[in-house]
Coordinates of C-alpha atoms and ligand atoms in Angstrom, one line a residue:
X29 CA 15.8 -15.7 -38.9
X30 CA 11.9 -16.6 -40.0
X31 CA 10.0 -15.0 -37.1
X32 CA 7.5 -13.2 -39.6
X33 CA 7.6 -9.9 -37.7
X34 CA 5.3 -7.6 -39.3
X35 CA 6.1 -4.2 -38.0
X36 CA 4.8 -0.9 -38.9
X37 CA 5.5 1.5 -36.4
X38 CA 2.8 3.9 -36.3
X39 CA 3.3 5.6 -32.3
X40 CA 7.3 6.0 -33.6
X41 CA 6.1 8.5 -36.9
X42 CA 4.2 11.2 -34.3
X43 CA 5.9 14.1 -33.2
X44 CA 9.3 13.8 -31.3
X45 CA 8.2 15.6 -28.2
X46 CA 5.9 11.8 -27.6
X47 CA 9.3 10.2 -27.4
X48 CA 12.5 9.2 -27.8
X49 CA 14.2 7.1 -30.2
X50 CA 16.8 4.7 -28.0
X51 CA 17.9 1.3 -28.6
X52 CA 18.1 -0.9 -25.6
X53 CA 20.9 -1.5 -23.7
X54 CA 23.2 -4.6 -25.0
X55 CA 23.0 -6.9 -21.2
X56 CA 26.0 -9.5 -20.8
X57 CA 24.8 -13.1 -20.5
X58 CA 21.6 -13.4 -21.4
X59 CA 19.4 -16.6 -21.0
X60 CA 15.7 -17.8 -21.8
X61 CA 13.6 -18.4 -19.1
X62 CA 9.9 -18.3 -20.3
X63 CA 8.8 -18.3 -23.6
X64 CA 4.7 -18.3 -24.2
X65 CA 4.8 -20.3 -27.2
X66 CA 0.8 -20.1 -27.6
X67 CA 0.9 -16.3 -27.2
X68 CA 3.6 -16.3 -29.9
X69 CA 1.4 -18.4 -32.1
X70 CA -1.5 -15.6 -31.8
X71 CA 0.8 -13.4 -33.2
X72 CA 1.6 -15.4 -36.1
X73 CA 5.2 -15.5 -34.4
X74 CA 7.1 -18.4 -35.0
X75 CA 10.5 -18.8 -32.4
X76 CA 10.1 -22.8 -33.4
X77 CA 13.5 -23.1 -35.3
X78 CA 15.7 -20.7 -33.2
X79 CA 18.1 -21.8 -30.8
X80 CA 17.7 -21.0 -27.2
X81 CA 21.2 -18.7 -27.1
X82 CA 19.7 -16.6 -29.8
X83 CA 16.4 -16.1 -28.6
X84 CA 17.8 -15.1 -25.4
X85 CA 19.8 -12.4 -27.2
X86 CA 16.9 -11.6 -29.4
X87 CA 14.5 -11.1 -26.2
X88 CA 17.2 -8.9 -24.4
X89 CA 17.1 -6.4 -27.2
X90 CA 20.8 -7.6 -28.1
X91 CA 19.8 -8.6 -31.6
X92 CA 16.5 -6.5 -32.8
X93 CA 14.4 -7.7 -35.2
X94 CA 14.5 -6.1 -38.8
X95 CA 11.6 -3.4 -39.1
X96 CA 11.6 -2.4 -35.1
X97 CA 12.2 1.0 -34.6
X98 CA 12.9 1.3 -30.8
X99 CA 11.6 4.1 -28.9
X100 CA 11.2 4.9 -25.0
X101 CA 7.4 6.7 -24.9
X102 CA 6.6 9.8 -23.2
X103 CA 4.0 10.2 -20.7
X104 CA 3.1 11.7 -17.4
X105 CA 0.8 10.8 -14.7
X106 CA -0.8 10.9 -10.8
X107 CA 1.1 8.9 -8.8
X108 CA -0.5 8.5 -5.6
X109 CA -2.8 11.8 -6.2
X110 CA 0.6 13.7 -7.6
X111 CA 0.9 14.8 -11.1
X112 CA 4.5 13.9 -12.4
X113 CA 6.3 14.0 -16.1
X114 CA 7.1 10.3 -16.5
X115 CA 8.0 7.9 -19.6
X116 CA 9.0 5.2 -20.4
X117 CA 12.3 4.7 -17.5
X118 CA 12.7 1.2 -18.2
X119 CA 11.2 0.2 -21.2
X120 CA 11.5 0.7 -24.8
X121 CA 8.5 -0.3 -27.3
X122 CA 10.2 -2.4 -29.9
X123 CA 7.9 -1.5 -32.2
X124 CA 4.1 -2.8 -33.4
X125 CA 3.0 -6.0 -35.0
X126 CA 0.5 -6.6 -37.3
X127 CA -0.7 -10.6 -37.4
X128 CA -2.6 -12.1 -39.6
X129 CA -6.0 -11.0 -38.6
X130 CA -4.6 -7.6 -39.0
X131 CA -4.3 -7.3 -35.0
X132 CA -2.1 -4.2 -34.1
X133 CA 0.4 -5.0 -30.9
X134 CA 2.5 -3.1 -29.4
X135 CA 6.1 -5.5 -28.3
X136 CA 7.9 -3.9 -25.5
X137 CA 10.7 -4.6 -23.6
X138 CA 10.5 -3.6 -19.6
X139 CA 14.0 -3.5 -18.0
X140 CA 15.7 -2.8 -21.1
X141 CA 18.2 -0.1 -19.6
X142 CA 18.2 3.7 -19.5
X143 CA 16.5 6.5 -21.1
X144 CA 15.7 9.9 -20.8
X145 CA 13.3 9.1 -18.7
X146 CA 15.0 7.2 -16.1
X147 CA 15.3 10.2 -14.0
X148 CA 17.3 8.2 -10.8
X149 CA 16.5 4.7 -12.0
X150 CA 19.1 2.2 -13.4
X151 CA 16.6 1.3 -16.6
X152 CA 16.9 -2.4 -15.0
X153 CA 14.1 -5.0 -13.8
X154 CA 14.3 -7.5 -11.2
X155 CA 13.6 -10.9 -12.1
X156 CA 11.4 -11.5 -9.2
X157 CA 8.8 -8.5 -10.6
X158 CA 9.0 -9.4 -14.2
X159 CA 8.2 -13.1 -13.3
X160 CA 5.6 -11.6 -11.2
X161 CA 3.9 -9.7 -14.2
X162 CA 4.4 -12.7 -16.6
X163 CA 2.6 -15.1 -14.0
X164 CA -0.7 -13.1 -13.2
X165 CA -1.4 -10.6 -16.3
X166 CA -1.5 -14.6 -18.0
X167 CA -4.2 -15.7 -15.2
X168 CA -5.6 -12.5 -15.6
X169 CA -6.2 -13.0 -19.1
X170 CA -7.3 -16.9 -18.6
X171 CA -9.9 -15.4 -16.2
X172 CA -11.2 -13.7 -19.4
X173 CA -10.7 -9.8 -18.4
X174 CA -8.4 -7.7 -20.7
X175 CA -5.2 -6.9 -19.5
X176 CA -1.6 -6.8 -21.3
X177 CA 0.1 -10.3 -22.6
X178 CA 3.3 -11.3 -21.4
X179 CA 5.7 -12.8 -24.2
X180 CA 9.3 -14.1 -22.9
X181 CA 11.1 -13.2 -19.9
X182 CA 15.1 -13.7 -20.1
X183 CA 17.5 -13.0 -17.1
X184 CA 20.1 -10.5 -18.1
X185 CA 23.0 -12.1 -16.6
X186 CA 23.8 -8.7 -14.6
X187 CA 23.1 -7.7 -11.4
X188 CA 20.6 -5.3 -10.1
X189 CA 21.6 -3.0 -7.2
X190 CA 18.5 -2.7 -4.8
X191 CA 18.8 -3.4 -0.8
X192 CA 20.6 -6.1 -2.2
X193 CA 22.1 -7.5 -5.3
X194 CA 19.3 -9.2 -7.5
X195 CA 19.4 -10.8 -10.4
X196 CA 18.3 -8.4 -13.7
X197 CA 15.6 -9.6 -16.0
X198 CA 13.7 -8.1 -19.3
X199 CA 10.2 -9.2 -19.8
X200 CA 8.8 -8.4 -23.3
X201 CA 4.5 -7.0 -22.7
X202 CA 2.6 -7.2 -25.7
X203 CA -0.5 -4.8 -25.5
X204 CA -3.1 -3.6 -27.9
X205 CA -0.8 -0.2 -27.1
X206 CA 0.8 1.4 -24.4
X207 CA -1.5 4.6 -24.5
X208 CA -2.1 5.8 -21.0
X209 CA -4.5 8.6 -19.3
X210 CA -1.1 9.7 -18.6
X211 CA -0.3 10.2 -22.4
X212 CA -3.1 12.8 -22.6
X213 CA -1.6 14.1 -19.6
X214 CA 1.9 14.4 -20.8
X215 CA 0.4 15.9 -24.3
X216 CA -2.4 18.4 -22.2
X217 CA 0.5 20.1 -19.9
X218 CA 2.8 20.7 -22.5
X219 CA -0.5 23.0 -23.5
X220 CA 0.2 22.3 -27.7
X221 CA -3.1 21.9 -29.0
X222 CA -2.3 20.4 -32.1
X223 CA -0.4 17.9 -30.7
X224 CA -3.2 17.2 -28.6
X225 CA -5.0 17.1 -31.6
X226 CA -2.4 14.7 -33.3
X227 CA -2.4 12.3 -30.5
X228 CA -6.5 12.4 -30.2
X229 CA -7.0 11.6 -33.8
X230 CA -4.2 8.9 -33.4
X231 CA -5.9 7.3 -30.3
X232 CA -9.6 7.4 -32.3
X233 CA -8.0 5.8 -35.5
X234 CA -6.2 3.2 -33.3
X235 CA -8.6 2.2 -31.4
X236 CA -12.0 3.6 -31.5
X237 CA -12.8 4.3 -35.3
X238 CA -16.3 3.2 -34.7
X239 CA -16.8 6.9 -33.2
X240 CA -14.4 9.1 -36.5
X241 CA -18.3 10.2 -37.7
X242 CA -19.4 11.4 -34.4
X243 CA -20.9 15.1 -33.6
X244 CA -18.4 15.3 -30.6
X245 CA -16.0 12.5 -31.0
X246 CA -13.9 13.9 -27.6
X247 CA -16.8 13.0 -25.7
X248 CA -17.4 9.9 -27.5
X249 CA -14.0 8.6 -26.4
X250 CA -14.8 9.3 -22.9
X251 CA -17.6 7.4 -22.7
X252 CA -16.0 4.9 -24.6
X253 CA -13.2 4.9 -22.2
X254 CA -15.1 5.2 -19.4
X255 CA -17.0 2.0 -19.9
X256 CA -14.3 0.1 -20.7
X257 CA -13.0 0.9 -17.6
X258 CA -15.7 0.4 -15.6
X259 CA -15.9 -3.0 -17.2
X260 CA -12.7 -3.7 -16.2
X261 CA -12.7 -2.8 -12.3
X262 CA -16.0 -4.6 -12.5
X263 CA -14.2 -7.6 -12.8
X264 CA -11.1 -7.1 -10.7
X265 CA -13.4 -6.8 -7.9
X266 CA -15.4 -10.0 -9.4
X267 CA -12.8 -11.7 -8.6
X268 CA -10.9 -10.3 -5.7
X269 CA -7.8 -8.6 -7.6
X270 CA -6.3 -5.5 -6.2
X271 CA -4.2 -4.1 -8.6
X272 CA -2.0 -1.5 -6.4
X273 CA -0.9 1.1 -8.3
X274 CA -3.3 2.5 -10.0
X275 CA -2.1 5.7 -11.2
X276 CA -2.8 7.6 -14.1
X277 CA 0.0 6.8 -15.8
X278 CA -1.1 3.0 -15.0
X279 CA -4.8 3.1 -16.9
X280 CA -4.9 2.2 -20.3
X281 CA -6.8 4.1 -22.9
X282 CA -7.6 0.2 -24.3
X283 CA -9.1 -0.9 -21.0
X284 CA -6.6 -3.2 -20.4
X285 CA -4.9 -4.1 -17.0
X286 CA -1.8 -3.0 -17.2
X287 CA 1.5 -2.3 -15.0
X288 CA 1.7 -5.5 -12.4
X289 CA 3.6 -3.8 -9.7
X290 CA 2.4 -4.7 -6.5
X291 CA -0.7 -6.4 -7.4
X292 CA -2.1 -9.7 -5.4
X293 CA -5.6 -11.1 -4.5
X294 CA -7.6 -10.9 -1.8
X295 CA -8.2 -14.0 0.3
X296 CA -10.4 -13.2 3.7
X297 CA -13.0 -10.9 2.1
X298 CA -12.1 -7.6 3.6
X299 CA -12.9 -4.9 1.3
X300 CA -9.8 -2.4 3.0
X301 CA -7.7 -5.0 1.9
X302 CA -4.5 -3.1 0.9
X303 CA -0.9 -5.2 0.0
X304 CA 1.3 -2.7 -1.5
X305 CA 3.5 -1.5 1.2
X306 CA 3.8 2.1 -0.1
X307 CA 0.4 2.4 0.0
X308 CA 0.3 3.7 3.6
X309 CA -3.1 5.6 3.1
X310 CA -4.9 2.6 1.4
X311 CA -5.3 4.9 -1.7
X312 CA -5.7 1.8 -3.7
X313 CA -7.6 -0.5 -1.4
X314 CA -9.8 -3.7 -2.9
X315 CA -12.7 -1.2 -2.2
X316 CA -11.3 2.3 -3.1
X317 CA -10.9 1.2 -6.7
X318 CA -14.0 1.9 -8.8
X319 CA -13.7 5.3 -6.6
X320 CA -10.0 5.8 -7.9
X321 CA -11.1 4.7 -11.7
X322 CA -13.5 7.7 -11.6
X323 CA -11.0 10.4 -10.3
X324 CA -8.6 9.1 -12.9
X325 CA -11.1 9.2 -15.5
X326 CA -12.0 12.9 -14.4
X327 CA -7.8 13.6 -14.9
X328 CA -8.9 12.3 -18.7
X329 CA -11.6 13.9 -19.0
X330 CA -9.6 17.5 -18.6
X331 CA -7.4 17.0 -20.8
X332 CA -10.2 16.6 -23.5
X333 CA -11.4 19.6 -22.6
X334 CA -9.6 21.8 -25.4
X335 CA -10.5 19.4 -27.8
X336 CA -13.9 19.0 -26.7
X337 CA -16.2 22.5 -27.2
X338 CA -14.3 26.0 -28.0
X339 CA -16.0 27.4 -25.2
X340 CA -14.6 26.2 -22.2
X341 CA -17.4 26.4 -19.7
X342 CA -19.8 24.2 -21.9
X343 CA -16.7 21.9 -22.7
X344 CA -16.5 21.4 -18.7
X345 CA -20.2 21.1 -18.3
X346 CA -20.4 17.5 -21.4
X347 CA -17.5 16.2 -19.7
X348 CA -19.3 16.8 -15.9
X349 CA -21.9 14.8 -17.4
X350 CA -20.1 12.0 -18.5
X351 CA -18.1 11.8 -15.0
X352 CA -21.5 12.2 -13.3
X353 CA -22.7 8.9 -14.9
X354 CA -20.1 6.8 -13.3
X355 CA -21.8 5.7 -10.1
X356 CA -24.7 4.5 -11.6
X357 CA -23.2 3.0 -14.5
X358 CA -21.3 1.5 -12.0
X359 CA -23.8 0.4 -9.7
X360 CA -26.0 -1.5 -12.3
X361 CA -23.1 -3.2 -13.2
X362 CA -21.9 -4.2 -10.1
X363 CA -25.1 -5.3 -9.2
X364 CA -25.0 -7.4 -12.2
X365 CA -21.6 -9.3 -12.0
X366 CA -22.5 -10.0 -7.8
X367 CA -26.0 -11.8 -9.5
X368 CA -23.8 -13.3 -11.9
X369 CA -21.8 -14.9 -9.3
X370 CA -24.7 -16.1 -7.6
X371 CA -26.4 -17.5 -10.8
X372 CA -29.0 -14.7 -11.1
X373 CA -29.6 -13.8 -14.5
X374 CA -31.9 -10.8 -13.4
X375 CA -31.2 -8.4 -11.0
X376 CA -34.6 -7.4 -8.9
X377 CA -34.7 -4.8 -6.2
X378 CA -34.7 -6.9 -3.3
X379 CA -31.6 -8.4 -4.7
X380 CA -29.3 -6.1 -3.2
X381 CA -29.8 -6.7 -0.2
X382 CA -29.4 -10.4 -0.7
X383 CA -25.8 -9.6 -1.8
X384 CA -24.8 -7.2 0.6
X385 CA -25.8 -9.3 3.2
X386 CA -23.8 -12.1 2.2
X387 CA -20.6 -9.6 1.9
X388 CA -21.4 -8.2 5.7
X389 CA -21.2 -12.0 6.5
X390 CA -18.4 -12.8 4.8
X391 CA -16.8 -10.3 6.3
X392 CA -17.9 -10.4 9.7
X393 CA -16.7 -14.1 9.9
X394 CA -13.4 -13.8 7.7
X395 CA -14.4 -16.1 4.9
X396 CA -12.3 -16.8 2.2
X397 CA -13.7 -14.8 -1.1
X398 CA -13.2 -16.8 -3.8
X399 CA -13.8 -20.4 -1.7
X400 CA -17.2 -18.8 -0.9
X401 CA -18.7 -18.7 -4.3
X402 CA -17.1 -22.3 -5.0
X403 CA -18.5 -23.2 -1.7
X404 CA -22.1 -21.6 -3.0
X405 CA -21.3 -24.1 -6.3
X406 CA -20.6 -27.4 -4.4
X407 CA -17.1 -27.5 -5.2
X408 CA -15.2 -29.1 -2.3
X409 CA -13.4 -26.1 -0.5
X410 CA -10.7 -26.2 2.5
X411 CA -12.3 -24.8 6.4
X412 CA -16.0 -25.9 4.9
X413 CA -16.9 -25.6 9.0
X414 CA -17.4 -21.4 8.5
X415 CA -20.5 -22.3 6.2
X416 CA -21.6 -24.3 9.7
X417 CA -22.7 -20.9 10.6
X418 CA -26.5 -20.2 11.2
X419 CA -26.3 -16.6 10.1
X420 CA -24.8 -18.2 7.1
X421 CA -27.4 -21.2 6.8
X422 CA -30.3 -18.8 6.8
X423 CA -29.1 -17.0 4.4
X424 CA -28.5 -19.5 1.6
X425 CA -32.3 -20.7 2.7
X426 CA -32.9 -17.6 1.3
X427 CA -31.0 -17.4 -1.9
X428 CA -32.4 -21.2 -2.4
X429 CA -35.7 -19.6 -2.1
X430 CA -34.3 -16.7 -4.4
X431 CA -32.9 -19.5 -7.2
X432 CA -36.4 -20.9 -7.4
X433 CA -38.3 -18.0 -7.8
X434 CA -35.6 -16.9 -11.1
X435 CA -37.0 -16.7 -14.6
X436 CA -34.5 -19.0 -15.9
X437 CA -34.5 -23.1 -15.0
X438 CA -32.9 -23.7 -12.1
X439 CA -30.7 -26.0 -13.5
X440 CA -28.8 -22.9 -15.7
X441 CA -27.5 -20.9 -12.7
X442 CA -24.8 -23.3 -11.8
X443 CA -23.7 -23.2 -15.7
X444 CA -24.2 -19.1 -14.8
X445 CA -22.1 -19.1 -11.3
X446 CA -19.2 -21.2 -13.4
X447 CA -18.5 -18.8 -16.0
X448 CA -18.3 -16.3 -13.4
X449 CA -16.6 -18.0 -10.3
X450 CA -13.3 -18.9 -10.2
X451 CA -12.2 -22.4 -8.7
X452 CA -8.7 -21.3 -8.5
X453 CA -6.8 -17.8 -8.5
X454 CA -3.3 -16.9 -7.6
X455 CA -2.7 -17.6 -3.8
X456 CA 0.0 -15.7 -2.2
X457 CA 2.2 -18.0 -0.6
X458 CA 1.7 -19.9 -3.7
X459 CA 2.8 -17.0 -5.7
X460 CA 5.7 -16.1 -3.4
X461 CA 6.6 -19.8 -3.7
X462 CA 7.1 -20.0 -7.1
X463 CA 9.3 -17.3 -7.3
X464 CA 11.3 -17.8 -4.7
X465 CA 12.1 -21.7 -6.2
X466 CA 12.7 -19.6 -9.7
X467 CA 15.1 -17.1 -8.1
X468 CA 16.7 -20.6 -7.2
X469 CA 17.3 -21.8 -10.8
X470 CA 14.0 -24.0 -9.8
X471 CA 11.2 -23.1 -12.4
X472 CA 9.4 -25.8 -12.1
X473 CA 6.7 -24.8 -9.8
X474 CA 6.7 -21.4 -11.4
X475 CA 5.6 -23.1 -14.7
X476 CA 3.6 -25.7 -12.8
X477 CA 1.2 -23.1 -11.2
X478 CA 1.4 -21.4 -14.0
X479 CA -0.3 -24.3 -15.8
X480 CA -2.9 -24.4 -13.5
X481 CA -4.1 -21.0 -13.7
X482 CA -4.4 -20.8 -17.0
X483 CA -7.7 -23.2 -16.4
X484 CA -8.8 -21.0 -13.2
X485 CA -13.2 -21.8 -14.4
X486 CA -12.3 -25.4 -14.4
X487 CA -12.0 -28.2 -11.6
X488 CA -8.6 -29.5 -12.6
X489 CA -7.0 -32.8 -10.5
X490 CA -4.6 -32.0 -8.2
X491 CA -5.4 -28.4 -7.7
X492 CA -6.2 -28.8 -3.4
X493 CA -3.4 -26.9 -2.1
X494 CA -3.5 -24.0 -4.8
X495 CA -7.4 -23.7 -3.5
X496 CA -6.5 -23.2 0.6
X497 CA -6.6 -19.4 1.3
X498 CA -3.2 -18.4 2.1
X499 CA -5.3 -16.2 4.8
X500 CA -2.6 -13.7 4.8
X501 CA -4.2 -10.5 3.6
X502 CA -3.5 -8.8 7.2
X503 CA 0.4 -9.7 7.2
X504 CA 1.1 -10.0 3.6
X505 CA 3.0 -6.9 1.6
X506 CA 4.0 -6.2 -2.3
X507 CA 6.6 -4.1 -2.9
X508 CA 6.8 -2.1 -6.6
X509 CA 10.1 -4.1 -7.7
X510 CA 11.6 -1.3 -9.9
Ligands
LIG9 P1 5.9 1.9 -12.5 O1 5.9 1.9 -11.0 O2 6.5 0.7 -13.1 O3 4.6 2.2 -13.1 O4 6.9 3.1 -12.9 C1 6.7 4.4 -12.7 C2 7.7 5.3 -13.4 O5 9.0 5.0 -12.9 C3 7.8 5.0 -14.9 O6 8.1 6.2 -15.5 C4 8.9 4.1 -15.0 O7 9.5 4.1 -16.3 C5 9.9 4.6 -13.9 N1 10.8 3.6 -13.4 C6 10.4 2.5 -12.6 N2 11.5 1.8 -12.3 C7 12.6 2.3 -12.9 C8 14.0 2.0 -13.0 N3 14.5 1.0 -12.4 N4 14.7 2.9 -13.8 C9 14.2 3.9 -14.4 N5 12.9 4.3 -14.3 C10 12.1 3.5 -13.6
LIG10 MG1 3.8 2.4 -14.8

């Protein structure tokens, strides 16, 4: 086989105590469902001249490619505010490959059977979920914000014991790595320095070299990591995305999105909105998440500490600092992204109010989030007799007024709002749909929405009935699907 895998497995040579070296387990009747040939072409993968049967046992981890070395990662984490020693249950990191442009990706298999971190799991995935992750961290990447890639998805042939029986699946992530706040964690209460040390010069050289000549390069990285993810929740809530979980063990040191578990989009701007249905306390509501990036990146920022001054009390004090900077790092940039979306290349004072009074509207009257802004940028939107409204009215008068008065030409906001704005996100019932008919053995409107978000900036034909909010954010629930 002539795949060009290019491994060198760089997370499997640290010490054992980060993992554990497990193959995954062999599944019975394995068969291809998605295979993201354009992904596999970024990689300098080629699947071209493999037959389906084999690719299916290669993307089960039934055949593994020569120069993997399989491991299942350690890590621990917050889950829901509760600090846990976790790993990988249900995954096992095939190993990393280099492409051409010298790009290093981690290739990981989730629902590849047990490991010594399964604790009461089976090791399996439900199709359902692993669908789930392949369909949005794809639009999530088309809408231009990092997040983790999604490769192949194969059904196992087994079946998965939950309420009911459901079919097993394996879908194999690609990410820039799998290094998690919850990897420091893990590292930090085991109370080793050196393997702190180890896994902190590991993370800088993997990711962040830029910083190796730094005074304080432990304080660099949180920085670093702290405006990456600020960038990041910036645009989930540009575009309405509520990720769900977001525990420690679920924040990448990258800045990518990463663990779709019961993630889904706001329709009806309500900013409590909450899907998941463990999330009884709306821990992880659309508006508790920049809050809930901070108090993870304060669980980061201790277990820098050690590795961050020698006294402990001025250690605590730099990272304080850094923490501190949050809400108004925050705030500029929120600011920002809202003037983005409504074509505003500069942000002036009296701007805020501009955009908080269009959110109180908008939520007052139960508009539709994302068919606002298109709305704002003439596209045609479903229930167009809510902008009827004379609260409403006044107000774009007053953002018309706004537009004039900007530095730019008038003419360049729309180009602004476009880039910004998407036409087209992942609906719901769309969403629900399309898995549903794939459960079937139908994967046709799986792949056909699918298609259409991967174009979410751009008015496609045909796209009416992915546009109509599925208005369901008071009665609709996600469930983790472990
Ligand atoms: P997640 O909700 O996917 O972020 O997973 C949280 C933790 O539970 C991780 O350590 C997973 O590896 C583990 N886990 C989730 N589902 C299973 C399963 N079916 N079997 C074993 N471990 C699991
Ligand atoms: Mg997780």
């Amino acid at each position: 086989m002539d795949i060009n895998w290019n491994f060198d497995n760089s997370y499997a040579r640290l010490p054992s105590s980060f993992k554990e070296n497990i193959k995954p387990v062999i599944v019975k009747k394995p068969e291809l469902l998605l295979l993201n040939e354009k992904l596999a072409d970024d990689l300098d993968l080629d699947f071209s001249n493999i037959e389906r049967k084999k690719l299916a046992e290669l993307f089960a981890g039934n055949i593994l490619p020569n120069g993997s070395d399989t491991i299942a990662q350690a890590y621990a984490g917050h889950q829901f505010g509760h600090f846990t020693m976790l790993g990988d249950g249900r995954a096992v990191l095939i190993g990393e490959h280099i492409n051409k442009k010298q790009e290093r990706y981690d290739i990981q298999f989730k629902g590849s059977g047990r490991t010594s971190f399964s604790r009461n799991g089976d090791g399996r995935a439900v199709l359902g979920p692993m669908l789930r992750e392949y369909l949005i961290s794809e639009a999530i990447n088309a809408l231009n914000i990092p997040t983790t890639r999604s490769l192949a998805v194969v059904k196992t042939g087994e079946q998965v014991v939950r309420e009911n029986l459901l079919p097993g699946a394996i879908l194999t992530r690609v990410a820039s790595s799998h290094l998690r706040v919850g990897t420091f964690q893990y590292v930090a209460a085991r109370q080793n320095k050196d393997e702190l040390k180890i896994l902190f010069d590991y993370v800088v050289n993997r990711h962040y070299p830029e910083i190796i000549g730094s005074k304080n390069r432990p304080i660099e990285l949180l920085k670093i990591v702290l405006d990456k993810q600020i960038n990041l929740v910036i645009d989930w809530m540009r575009i309405g995305f509520i990720h769900g979980v977001m525990n420690t063990d679920n924040m990448s040191i990258s800045g990518e999105t990463i663990d779709y578990g019961p993630c889904a989009f706001m329709d009806i701007y309500d900013p409590k909105t909450v899907f998941s249905s463990i999330d009884k306390m709306g821990r992880y509501a659309y508006c508790n998440q920049p809050m809930i990036t901070k108090w993870n990146l304060a669980r980061f920022a201790e277990c820098l500490i050690p590795l961050i001054d020698s006294d402990q009390n001025k250690a605590i004090n730099l990272a304080t600092k850094e923490i501190n900077s949050f809400d108004k790092k925050y705030e500029e940039k929120w600011l920002k992204m809202m003037g983005n979306k409504l074509g505003l290349s500069v942000i002036k004072d009296q701007d805020k109010s501009l955009i908080l009074d269009l959110l109180t509207w908008m939520h007052q009257k139960k508009a539709d989030y994302t068919n606002t802004f298109c709305y704002l940028m003439d596209e045609e939107v479903q229930k167009e007799k809510i902008y009827d409204d004379n609260n409403f009215i006044t107000w774009k008068k007053r953002w018309k007024e706004r537009l004039k008065k900007s530095d730019k030409s008038s003419i360049n906001y729309l180009r602004l709002m476009k880039k910004f704005n998407p036409i087209v996100i992942p609906r719901n019932n769309k969403v629900e749909e399309a898995l549903r008919a794939a459960e079937e053995n139908n994967i046709d409107p799986f792949n056909k929405l699918l298609k259409i978000l991967k174009n979410p900036y751009v008015n496609q034909k045909e796209i009416k009935e992915y546009q109509i909010p599925s208005n369901t954010n008071e009665n609709y629930q996600t469930f983790c699907g472990t």
